[in-house]
Coordinates of C-alpha atoms in Angstrom, one line a residue:
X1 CA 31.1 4.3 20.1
X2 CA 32.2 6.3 17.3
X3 CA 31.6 4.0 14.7
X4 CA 28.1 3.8 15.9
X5 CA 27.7 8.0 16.4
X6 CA 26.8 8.3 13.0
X7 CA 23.8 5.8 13.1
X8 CA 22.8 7.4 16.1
X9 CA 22.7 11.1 14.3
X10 CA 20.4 9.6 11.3
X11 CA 18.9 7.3 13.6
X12 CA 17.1 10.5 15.9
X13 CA 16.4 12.2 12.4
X14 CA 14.8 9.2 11.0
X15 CA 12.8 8.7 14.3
X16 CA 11.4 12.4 14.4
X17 CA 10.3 12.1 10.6
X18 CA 8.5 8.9 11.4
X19 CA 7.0 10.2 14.7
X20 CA 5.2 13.0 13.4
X21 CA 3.1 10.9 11.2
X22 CA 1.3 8.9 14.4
X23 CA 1.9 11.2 17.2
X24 CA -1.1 13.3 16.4
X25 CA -3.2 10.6 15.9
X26 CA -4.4 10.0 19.3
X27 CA -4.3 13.8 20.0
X28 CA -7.1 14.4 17.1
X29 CA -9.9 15.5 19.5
X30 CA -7.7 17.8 21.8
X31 CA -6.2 19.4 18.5
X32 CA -9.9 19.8 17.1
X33 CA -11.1 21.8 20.2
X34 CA -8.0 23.8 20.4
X35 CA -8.0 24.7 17.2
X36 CA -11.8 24.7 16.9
X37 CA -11.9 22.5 13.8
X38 CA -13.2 19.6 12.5
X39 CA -11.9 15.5 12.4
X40 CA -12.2 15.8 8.6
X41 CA -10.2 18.9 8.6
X42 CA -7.2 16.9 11.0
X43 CA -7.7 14.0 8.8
X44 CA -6.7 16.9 5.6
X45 CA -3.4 17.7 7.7
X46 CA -2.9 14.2 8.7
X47 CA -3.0 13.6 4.9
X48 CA -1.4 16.2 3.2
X49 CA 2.0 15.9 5.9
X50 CA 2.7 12.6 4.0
X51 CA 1.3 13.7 0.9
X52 CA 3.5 16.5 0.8
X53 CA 6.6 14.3 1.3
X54 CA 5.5 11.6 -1.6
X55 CA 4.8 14.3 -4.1
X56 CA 8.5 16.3 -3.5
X57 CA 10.9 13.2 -2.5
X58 CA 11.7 12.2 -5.5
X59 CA 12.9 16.1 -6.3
X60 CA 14.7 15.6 -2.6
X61 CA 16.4 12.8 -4.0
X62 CA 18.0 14.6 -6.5
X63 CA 18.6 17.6 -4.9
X64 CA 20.7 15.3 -2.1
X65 CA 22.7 14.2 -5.4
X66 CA 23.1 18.0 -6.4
X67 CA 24.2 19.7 -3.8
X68 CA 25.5 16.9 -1.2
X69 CA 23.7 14.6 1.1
X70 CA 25.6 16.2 4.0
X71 CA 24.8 19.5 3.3
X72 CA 21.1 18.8 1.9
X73 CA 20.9 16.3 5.1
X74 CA 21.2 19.8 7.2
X75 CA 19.1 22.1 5.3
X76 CA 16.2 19.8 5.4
X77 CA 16.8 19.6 9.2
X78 CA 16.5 23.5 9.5
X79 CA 13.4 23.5 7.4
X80 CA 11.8 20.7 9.1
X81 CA 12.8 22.7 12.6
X82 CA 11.3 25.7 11.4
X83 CA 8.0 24.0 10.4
X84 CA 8.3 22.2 13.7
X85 CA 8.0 25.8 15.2
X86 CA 5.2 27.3 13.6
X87 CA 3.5 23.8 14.1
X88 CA 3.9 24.5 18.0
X89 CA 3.0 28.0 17.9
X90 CA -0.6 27.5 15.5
X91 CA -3.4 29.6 16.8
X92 CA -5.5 27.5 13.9
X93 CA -6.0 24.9 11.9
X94 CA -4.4 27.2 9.1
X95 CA -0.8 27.6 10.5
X96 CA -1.2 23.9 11.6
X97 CA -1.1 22.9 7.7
X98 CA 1.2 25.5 7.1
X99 CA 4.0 24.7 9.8
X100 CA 3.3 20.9 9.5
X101 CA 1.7 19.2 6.4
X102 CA 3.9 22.4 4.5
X103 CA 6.8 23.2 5.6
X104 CA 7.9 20.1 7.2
X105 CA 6.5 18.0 4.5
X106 CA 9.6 20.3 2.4
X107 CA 12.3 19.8 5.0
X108 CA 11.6 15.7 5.4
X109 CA 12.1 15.3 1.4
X110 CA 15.7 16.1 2.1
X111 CA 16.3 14.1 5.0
X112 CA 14.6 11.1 4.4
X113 CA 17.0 10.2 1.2
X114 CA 19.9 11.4 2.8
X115 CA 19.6 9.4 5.4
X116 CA 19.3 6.2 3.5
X117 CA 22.3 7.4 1.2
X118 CA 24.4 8.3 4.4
X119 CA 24.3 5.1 5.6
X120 CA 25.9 3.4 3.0
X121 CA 28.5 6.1 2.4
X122 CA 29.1 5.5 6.2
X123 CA 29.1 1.7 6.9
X124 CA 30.3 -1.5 4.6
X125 CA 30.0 -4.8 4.9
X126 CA 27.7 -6.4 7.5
X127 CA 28.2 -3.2 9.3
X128 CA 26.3 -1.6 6.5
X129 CA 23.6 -4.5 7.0
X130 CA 23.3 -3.7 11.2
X131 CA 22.8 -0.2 10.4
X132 CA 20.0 -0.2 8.1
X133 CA 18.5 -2.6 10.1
X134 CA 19.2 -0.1 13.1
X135 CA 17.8 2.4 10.7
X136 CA 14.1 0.1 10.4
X137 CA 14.0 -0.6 14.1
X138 CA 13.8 3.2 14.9
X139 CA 11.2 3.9 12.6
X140 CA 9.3 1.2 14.2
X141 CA 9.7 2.2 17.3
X142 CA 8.8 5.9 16.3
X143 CA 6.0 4.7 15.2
X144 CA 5.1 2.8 18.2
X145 CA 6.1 5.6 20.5
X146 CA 4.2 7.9 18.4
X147 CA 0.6 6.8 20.3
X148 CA 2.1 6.8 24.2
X149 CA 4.7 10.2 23.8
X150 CA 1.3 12.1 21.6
X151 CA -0.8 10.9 24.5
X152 CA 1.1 11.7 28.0
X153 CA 2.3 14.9 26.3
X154 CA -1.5 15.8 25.4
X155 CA -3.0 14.9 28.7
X156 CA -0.6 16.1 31.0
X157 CA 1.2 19.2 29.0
X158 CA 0.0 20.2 25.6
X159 CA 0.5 18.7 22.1
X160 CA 2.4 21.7 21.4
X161 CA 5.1 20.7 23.4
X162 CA 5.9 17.8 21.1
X163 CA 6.7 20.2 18.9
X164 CA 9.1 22.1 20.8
X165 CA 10.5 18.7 21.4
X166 CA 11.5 18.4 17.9
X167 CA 13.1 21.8 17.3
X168 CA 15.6 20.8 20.0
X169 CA 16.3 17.5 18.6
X170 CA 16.9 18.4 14.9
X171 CA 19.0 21.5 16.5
X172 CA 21.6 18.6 17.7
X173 CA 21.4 16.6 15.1
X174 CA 22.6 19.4 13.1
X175 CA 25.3 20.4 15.4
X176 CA 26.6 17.4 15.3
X177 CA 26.4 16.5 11.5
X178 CA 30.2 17.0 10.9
X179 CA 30.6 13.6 11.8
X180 CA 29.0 12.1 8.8
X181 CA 30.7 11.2 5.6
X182 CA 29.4 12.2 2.3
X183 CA 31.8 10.3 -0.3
X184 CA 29.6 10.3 -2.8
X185 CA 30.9 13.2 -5.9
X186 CA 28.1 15.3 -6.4
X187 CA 26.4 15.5 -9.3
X188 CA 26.4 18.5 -11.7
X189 CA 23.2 17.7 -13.4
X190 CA 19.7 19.8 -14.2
X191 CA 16.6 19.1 -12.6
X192 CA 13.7 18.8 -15.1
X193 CA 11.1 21.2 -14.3
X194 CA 8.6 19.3 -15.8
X195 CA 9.1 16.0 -14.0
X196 CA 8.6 17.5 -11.2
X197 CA 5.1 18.9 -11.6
X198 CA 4.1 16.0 -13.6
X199 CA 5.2 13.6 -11.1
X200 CA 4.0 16.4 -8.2
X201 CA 0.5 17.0 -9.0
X202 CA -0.3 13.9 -10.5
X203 CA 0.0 12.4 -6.6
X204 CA -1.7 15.4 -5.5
X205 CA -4.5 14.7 -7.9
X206 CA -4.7 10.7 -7.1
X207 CA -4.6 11.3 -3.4
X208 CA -6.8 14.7 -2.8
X209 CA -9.8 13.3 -4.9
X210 CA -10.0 10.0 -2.8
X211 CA -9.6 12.1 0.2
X212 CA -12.9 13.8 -1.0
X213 CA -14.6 11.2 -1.8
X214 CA -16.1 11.0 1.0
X215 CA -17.8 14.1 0.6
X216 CA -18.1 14.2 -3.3
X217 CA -18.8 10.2 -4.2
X218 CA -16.3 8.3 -6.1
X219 CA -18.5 8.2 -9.4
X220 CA -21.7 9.5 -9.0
X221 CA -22.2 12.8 -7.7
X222 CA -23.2 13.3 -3.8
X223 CA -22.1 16.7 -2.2
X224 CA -19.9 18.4 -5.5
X225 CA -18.4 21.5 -5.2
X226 CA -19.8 24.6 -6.7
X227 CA -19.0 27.9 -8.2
X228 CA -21.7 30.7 -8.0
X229 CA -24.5 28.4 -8.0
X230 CA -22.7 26.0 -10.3
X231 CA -22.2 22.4 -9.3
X232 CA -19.0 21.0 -10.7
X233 CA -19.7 17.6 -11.7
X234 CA -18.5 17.1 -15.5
X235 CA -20.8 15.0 -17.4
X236 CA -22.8 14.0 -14.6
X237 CA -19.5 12.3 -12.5
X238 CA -18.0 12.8 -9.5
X239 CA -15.1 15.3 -9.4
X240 CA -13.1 12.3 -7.4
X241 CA -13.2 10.0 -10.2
X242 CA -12.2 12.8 -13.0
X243 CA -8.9 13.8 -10.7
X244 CA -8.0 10.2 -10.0
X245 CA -8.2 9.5 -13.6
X246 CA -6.4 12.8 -14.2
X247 CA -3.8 12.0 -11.9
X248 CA -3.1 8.9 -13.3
X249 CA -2.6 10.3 -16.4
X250 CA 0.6 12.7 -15.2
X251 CA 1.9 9.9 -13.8
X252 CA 1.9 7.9 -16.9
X253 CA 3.1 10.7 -19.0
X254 CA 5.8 11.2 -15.7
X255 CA 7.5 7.6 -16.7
X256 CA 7.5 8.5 -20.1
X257 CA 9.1 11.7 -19.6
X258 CA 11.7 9.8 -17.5
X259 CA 12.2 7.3 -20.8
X260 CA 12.3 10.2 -22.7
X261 CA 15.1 12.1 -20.9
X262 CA 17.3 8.7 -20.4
X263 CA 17.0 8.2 -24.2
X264 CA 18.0 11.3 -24.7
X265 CA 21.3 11.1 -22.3
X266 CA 19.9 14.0 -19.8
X267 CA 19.4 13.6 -16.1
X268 CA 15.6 11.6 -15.4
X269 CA 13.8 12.7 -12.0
X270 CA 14.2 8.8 -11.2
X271 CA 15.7 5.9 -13.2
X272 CA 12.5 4.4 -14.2
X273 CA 14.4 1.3 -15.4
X274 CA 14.9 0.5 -11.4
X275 CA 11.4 -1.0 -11.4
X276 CA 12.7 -3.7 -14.0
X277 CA 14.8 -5.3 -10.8
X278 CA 12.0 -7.5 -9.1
X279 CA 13.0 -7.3 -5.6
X280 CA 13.4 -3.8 -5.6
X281 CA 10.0 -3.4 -7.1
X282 CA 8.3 -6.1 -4.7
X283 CA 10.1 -4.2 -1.6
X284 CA 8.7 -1.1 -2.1
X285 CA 5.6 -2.4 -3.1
X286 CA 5.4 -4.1 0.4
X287 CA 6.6 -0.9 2.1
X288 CA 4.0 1.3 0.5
X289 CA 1.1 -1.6 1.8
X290 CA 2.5 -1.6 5.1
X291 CA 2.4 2.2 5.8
X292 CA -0.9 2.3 4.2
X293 CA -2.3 0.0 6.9
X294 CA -0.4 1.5 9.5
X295 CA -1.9 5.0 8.6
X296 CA -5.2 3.6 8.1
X297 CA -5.2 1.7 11.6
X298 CA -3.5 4.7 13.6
X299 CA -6.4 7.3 12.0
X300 CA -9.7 4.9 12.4
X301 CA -8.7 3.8 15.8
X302 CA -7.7 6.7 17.6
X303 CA -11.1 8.4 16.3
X304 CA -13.4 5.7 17.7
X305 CA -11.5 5.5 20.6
X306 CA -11.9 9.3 21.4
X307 CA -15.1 10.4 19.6
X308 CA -17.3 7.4 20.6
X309 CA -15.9 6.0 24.0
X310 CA -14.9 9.4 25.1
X311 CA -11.0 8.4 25.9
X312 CA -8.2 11.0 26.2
X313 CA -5.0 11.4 24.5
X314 CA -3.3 9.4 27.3
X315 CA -6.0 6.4 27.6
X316 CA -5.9 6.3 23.8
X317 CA -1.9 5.9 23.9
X318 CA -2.5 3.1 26.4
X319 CA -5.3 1.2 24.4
X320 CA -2.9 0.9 21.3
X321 CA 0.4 0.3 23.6
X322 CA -0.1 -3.4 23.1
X323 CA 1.1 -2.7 19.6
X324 CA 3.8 -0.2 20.5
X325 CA 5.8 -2.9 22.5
X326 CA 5.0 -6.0 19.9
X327 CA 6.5 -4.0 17.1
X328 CA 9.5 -2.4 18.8
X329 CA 9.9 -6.5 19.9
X330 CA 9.4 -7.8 16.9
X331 CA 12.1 -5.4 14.6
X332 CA 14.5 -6.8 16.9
X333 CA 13.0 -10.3 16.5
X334 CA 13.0 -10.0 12.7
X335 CA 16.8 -9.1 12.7
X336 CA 17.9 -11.7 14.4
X337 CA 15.3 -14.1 12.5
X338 CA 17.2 -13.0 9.1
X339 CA 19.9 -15.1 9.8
X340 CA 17.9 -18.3 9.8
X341 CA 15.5 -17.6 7.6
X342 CA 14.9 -15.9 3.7
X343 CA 13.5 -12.2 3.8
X344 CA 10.9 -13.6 2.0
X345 CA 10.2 -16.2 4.7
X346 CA 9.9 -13.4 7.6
X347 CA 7.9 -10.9 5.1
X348 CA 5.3 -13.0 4.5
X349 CA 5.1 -14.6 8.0
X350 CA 4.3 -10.7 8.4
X351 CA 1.9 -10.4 5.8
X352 CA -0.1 -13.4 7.4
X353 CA 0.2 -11.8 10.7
X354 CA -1.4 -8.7 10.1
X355 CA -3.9 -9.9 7.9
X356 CA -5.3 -12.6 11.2
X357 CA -4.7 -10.0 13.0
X358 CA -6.6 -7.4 11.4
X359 CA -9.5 -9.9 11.6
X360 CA -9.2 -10.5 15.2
X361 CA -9.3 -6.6 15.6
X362 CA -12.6 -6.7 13.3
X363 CA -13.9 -9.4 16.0
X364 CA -13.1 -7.0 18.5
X365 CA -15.4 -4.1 17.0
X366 CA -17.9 -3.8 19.8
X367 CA -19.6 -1.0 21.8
X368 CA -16.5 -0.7 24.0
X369 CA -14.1 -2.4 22.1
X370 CA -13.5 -5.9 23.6
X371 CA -10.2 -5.3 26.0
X372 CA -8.7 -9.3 26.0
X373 CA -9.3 -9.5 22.0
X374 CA -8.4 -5.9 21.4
X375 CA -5.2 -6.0 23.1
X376 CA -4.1 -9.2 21.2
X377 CA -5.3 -7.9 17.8
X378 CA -3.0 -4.6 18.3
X379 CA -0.2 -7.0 19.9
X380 CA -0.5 -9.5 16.6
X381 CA -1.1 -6.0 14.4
X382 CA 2.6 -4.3 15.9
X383 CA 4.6 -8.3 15.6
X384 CA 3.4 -7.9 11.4
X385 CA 4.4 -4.5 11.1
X386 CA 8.0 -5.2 13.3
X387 CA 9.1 -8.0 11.2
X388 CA 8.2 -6.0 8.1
X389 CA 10.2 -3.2 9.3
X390 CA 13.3 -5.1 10.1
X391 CA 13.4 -6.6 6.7
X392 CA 12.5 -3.8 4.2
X393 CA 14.9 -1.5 4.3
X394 CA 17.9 -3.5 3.4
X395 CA 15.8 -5.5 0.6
X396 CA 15.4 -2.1 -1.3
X397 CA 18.8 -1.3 -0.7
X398 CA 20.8 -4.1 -1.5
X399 CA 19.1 -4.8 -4.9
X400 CA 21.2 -1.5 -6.3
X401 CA 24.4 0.0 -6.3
X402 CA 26.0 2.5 -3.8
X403 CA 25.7 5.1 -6.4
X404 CA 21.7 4.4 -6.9
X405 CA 21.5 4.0 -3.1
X406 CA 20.2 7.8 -3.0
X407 CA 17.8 7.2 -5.6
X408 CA 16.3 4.8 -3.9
X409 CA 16.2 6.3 -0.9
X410 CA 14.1 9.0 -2.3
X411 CA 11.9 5.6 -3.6
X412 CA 11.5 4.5 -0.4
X413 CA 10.0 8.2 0.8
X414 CA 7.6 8.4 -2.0
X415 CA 6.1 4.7 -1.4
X416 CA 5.9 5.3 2.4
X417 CA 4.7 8.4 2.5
X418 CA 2.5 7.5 -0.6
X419 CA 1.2 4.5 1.2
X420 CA 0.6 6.6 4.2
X421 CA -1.6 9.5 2.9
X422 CA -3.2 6.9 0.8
X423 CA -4.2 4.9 3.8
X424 CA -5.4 7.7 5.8
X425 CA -7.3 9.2 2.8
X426 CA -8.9 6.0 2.0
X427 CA -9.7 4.2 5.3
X428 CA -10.6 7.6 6.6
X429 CA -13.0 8.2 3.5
X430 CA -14.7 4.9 4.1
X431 CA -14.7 5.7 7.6
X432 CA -16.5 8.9 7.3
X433 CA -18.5 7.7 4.4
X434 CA -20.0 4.5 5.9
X435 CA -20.8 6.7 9.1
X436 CA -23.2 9.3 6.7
X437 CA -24.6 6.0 5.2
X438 CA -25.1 4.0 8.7
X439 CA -26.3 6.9 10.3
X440 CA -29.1 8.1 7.6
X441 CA -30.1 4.0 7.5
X442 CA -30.9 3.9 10.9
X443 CA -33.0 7.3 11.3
X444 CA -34.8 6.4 8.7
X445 CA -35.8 2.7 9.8
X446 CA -35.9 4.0 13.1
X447 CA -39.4 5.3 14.8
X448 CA -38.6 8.5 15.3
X449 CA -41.5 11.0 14.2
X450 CA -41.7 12.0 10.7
X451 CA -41.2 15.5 11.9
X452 CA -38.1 14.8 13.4
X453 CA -36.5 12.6 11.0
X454 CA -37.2 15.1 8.6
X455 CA -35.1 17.8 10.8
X456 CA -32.0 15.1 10.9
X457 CA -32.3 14.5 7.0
X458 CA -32.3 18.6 6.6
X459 CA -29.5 19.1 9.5
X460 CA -27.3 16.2 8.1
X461 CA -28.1 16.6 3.7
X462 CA -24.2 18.3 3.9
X463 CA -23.3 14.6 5.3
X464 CA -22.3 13.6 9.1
X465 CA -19.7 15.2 10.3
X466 CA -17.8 12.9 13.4
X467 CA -18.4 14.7 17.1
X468 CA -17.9 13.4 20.4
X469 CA -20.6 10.3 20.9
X470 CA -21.6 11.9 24.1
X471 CA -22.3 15.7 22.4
X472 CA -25.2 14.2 20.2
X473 CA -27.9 14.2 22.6
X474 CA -27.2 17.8 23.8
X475 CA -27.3 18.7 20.0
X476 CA -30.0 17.1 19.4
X477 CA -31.8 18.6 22.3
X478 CA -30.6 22.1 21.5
X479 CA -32.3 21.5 18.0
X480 CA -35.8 20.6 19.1
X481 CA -35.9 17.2 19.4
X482 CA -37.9 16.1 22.7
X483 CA -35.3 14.1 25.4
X484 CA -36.5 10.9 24.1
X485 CA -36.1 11.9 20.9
X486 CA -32.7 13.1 21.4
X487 CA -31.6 9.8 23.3
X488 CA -33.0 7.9 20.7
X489 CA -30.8 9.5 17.8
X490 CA -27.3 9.5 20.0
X491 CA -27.9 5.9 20.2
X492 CA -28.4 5.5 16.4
X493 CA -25.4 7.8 15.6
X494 CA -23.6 5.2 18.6
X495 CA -24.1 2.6 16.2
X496 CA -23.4 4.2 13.4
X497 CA -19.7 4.7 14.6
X498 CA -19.2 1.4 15.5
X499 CA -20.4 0.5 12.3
X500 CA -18.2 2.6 10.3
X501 CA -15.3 1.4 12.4
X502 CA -15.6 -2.2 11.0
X503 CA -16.2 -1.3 7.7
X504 CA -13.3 0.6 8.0
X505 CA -11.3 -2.2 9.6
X506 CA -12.5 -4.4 6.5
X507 CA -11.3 -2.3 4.4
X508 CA -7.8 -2.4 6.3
X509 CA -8.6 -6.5 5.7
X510 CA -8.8 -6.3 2.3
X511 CA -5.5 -4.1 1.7
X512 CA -3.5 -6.7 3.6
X513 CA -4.6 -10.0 1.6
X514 CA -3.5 -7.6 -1.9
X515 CA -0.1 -6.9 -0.3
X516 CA 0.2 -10.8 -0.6
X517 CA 0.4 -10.7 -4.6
X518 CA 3.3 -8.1 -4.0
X519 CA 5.7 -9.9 -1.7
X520 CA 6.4 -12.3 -4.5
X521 CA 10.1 -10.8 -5.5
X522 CA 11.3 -10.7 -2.2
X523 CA 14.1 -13.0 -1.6
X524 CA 14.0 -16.1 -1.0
X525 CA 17.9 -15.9 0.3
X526 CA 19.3 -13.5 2.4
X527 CA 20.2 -10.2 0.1
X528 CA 23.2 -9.1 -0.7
X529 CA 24.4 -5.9 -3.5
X530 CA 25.4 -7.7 -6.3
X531 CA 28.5 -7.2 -7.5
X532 CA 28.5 -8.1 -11.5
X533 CA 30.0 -5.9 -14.2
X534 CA 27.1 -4.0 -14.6
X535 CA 27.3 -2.8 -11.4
X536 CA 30.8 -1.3 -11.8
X537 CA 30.1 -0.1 -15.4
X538 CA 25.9 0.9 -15.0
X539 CA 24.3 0.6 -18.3
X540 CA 23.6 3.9 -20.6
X541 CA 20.5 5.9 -20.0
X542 CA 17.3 4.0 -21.6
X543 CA 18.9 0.8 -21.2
X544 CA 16.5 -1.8 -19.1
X545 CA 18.2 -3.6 -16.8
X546 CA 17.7 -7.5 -16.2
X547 CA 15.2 -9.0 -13.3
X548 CA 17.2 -9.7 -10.2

């Protein structure tokens, strides 16, 4: 048992870190009326918590080096507590984004690499192997528990409670933190300043703008912001597009920084000459896919399944357990897989998987979702995501050495906390966006009178904010419109939902066949940390290391 304690400590930290980004998915419309806010305003949180974590890992990373993974291992544990606090205690959506997508966003960059890095200072061999495998199995199943825990705590308690939850378990897992081993010297390096706003903001840009492009238009102009009177929409395009392009400038001049400061023999943010080892670079490019259609699919389900067919927390947990068991089955499955067939073999098996089953799910896009064809979409949806999780982890890590094994840790964090606010920006975006568009098509082919399509196009010019399906008519009603009238326009806006849910699940299509092209590096035989005098004697800064 003690051999195992320490897997068990980073295994409860990994699964809170993880459980926090699909817990409060199903809880969206309870969280919205307590807080009186909006979905697009939860959708914000929802996508800043992982934002937060993609844009500062990296610096986490390093700062794990620094000071000690042990001892940055438990700071980020009392930070994330503390967030985990005011989180619980919110009287608004302000403290919400405060306690969670802030201050536990901070606390998470410092466990999430340590956790990786603790693992192998910790275990060897094919001990080293079970553990990170352990390690991916969690996170699936915190992810799968995410839905039912959110849910039962909602409807029968408060979501608050999950919360409280947390404190208490990141309390023990720092009280009993003296059992890990940190064996790795620490370094007695700077951090550049620089590379971490570069790297920082130019994420923050990239991510933010497509999180407002459903309100701003990703080139030309819709709803811009203004100053004064002033609508800020340089040269006639869309504010997204300018910060997308703007942030992908900073990230470019980011790796060149990094080149810079290995030429120079001074400590890079990250070792940009990792992405030179192919399986490295096709593992996390896989891991930053998969979260993105995880986030995606836990934000666009959860919101149809409350806001149009009027489910609560709990019934929404139950609608997407089908998925929770699958992928908690299917870690386990792809474990035990990986010793008959290539990680390669069992990722794409997984790729395939979620892409039929994102179809079948598409298929399943009806009024009241089909239940038979629903439920085997989410089963086939958690089966892709398990047998991605149980191979992941241990691709990224065993294409390095121990000493980079915190590095790319920190890696890891940014691509699945990248991949996850990108998701739930995105899909949510084309969610929201497709909704304005359905929903002004269909009042405007509809035969409504002109009078009172012209009160919708007036009421709705700020675009169409998502409400409970069944709170349309009343609205309607309470702004004039006659009873036919008003049943007439809930049953467009009806519609529209269901339409912008399966342009939203196309969209969740289309991101699956990409992550196709990226699995291509992945081992075609079972990985192992090569051993080769490079390894023992790492080349000097700025040289590029050879494809793997």
């Amino acid at each position: 048992m003690k051999k195992w304690s320490v897997v068990i400590i980073l295994g409860s930290a990994q699964f809170v870190m993880v459980l926090d980004g699909t817990v409060m998915n199903v809880s969206i419309s309870t969280v919205v009326e307590d807080l009186d806010t909006s979905v697009a305003a939860m959708q914000g949180a929802i996508t800043f918590y992982t934002l937060t974590m993609a844009a500062a890992m990296l610096l986490g990373a390093k700062l794990g080096d620094i000071w000690g993974r042990r001892r940055a291992f438990v700071i980020g544990s009392c930070v994330y507590a503390v967030g985990s606090l005011v989180t619980a205690y919110s009287p608004n959506i302000q403290f919400l984004f405060l306690g969670w997508s802030l201050i536990e966003g901070v606390g998470a960059v410092l466990v999430i690499p340590a956790i990786a890095a603790l693992v192998a200072d910790n275990y060897t061999g094919s001990a080293r192997i079970t553990a990170y495998a352990i390690i991916g199995a969690v996170s699936g199943a915190a992810v799968a528990a995410g839905p039912l825990i959110g849910g039962f705590v909602t409807t029968y308690f408060s979501w608050r409670y999950v919360f409280v939850a947390e404190v208490v378990i990141m309390a023990v897992v720092v009280l009993f933190s003296r059992r890990l081993t940190d064996a790795t010297p620490r370094q007695h390096v700077r951090i550049d300043l620089l590379s971490v706003a570069l790297s920082a903001v130019g994420l923050v840009f990239v991510v933010f703008g497509m999180l407002q492009s459903k309100t701003w238009g990703w080139v030309i102009p819709l709803l811009s912001p203004t100053i004064g009177e002033v609508e800020i929409a340089p040269l006639g395009i869309s504010l997204t597009a300018w910060l997308v392009v703007a942030g992908g400038v900073l990230i470019v001049a980011f790796v060149r920084r990094q080149m810079f400061l290995a030429r120079e023999r001074r400590s890079p943010l990250v070792h940009v000459e990792m992405f030179s080892i192919r399986q490295l670079r096709s593992g996390l490019s896989v891991l930053g896919a998969q979260y993105a259609i995880t986030a995606g699919l836990f934000f666009a389900l959860p919101v149809y399944l409350q806001m149009t067919l009027g489910m609560d927390a709990l019934e929404t947990g139950v609608r997407i357990f089908p998925l929770s068991t699958s992928l908690i089955l299917f870690s386990v499955v792809g474990t035990r897989l990986s010793t008959l067939w290539s990680p390669r073999r069992i990722v794409r098996a997984g790729q395939l998987l979620l892409v039929f089953s994102s179809v079948l799910l598409l298929g399943a896009a009806t009024a009241d979702l089909r239940g038979a064809l629903f439920a085997v979409g989410m089963f086939s949806a958690g089966a892709a995501l398990g047998l991605l999780a149980s191979q992941l982890g241990n691709v990224n890590m065993s294409s390095v050495t121990e000493k980079e094994t915190s590095e790319v840790g920190g890696l890891q964090g940014v691509f699945q906390n990248l991949g996850s606010s990108l998701g739930t920006a995105l899909i949510g975006s084309i969610l929201i966006g497709a909704l304005a568009t359905s929903f002004a098509g269909g009042v405007a082919a509809s035969e409504l009178p002109a009078p009172a399509r012209s009160l919708i196009g007036e009421a709705t010019q700020q675009g169409v904010a998502i409400v409970p399906a069944a709170d349309v008519d009343e609205l309607a009603r309470a702004g004039g419109l006659t009873d036919a009238e008003a049943e007439s326009l809930a049953s467009i806006y009806l519609d529209s939902q269901l339409s912008s849910l399966r342009v939203a699940l196309f969209g969740l299509i289309v991101i699956s066949l990409v992550a196709l092209l990226f699995s291509r590096g992945i081992p075609s035989k079972k990985p192992y940390r090569v051993r080769t005098p490079e390894a023992e004697h790492p080349p000097a800064p700025g040289a590029t290391r050879r494809s793997r």
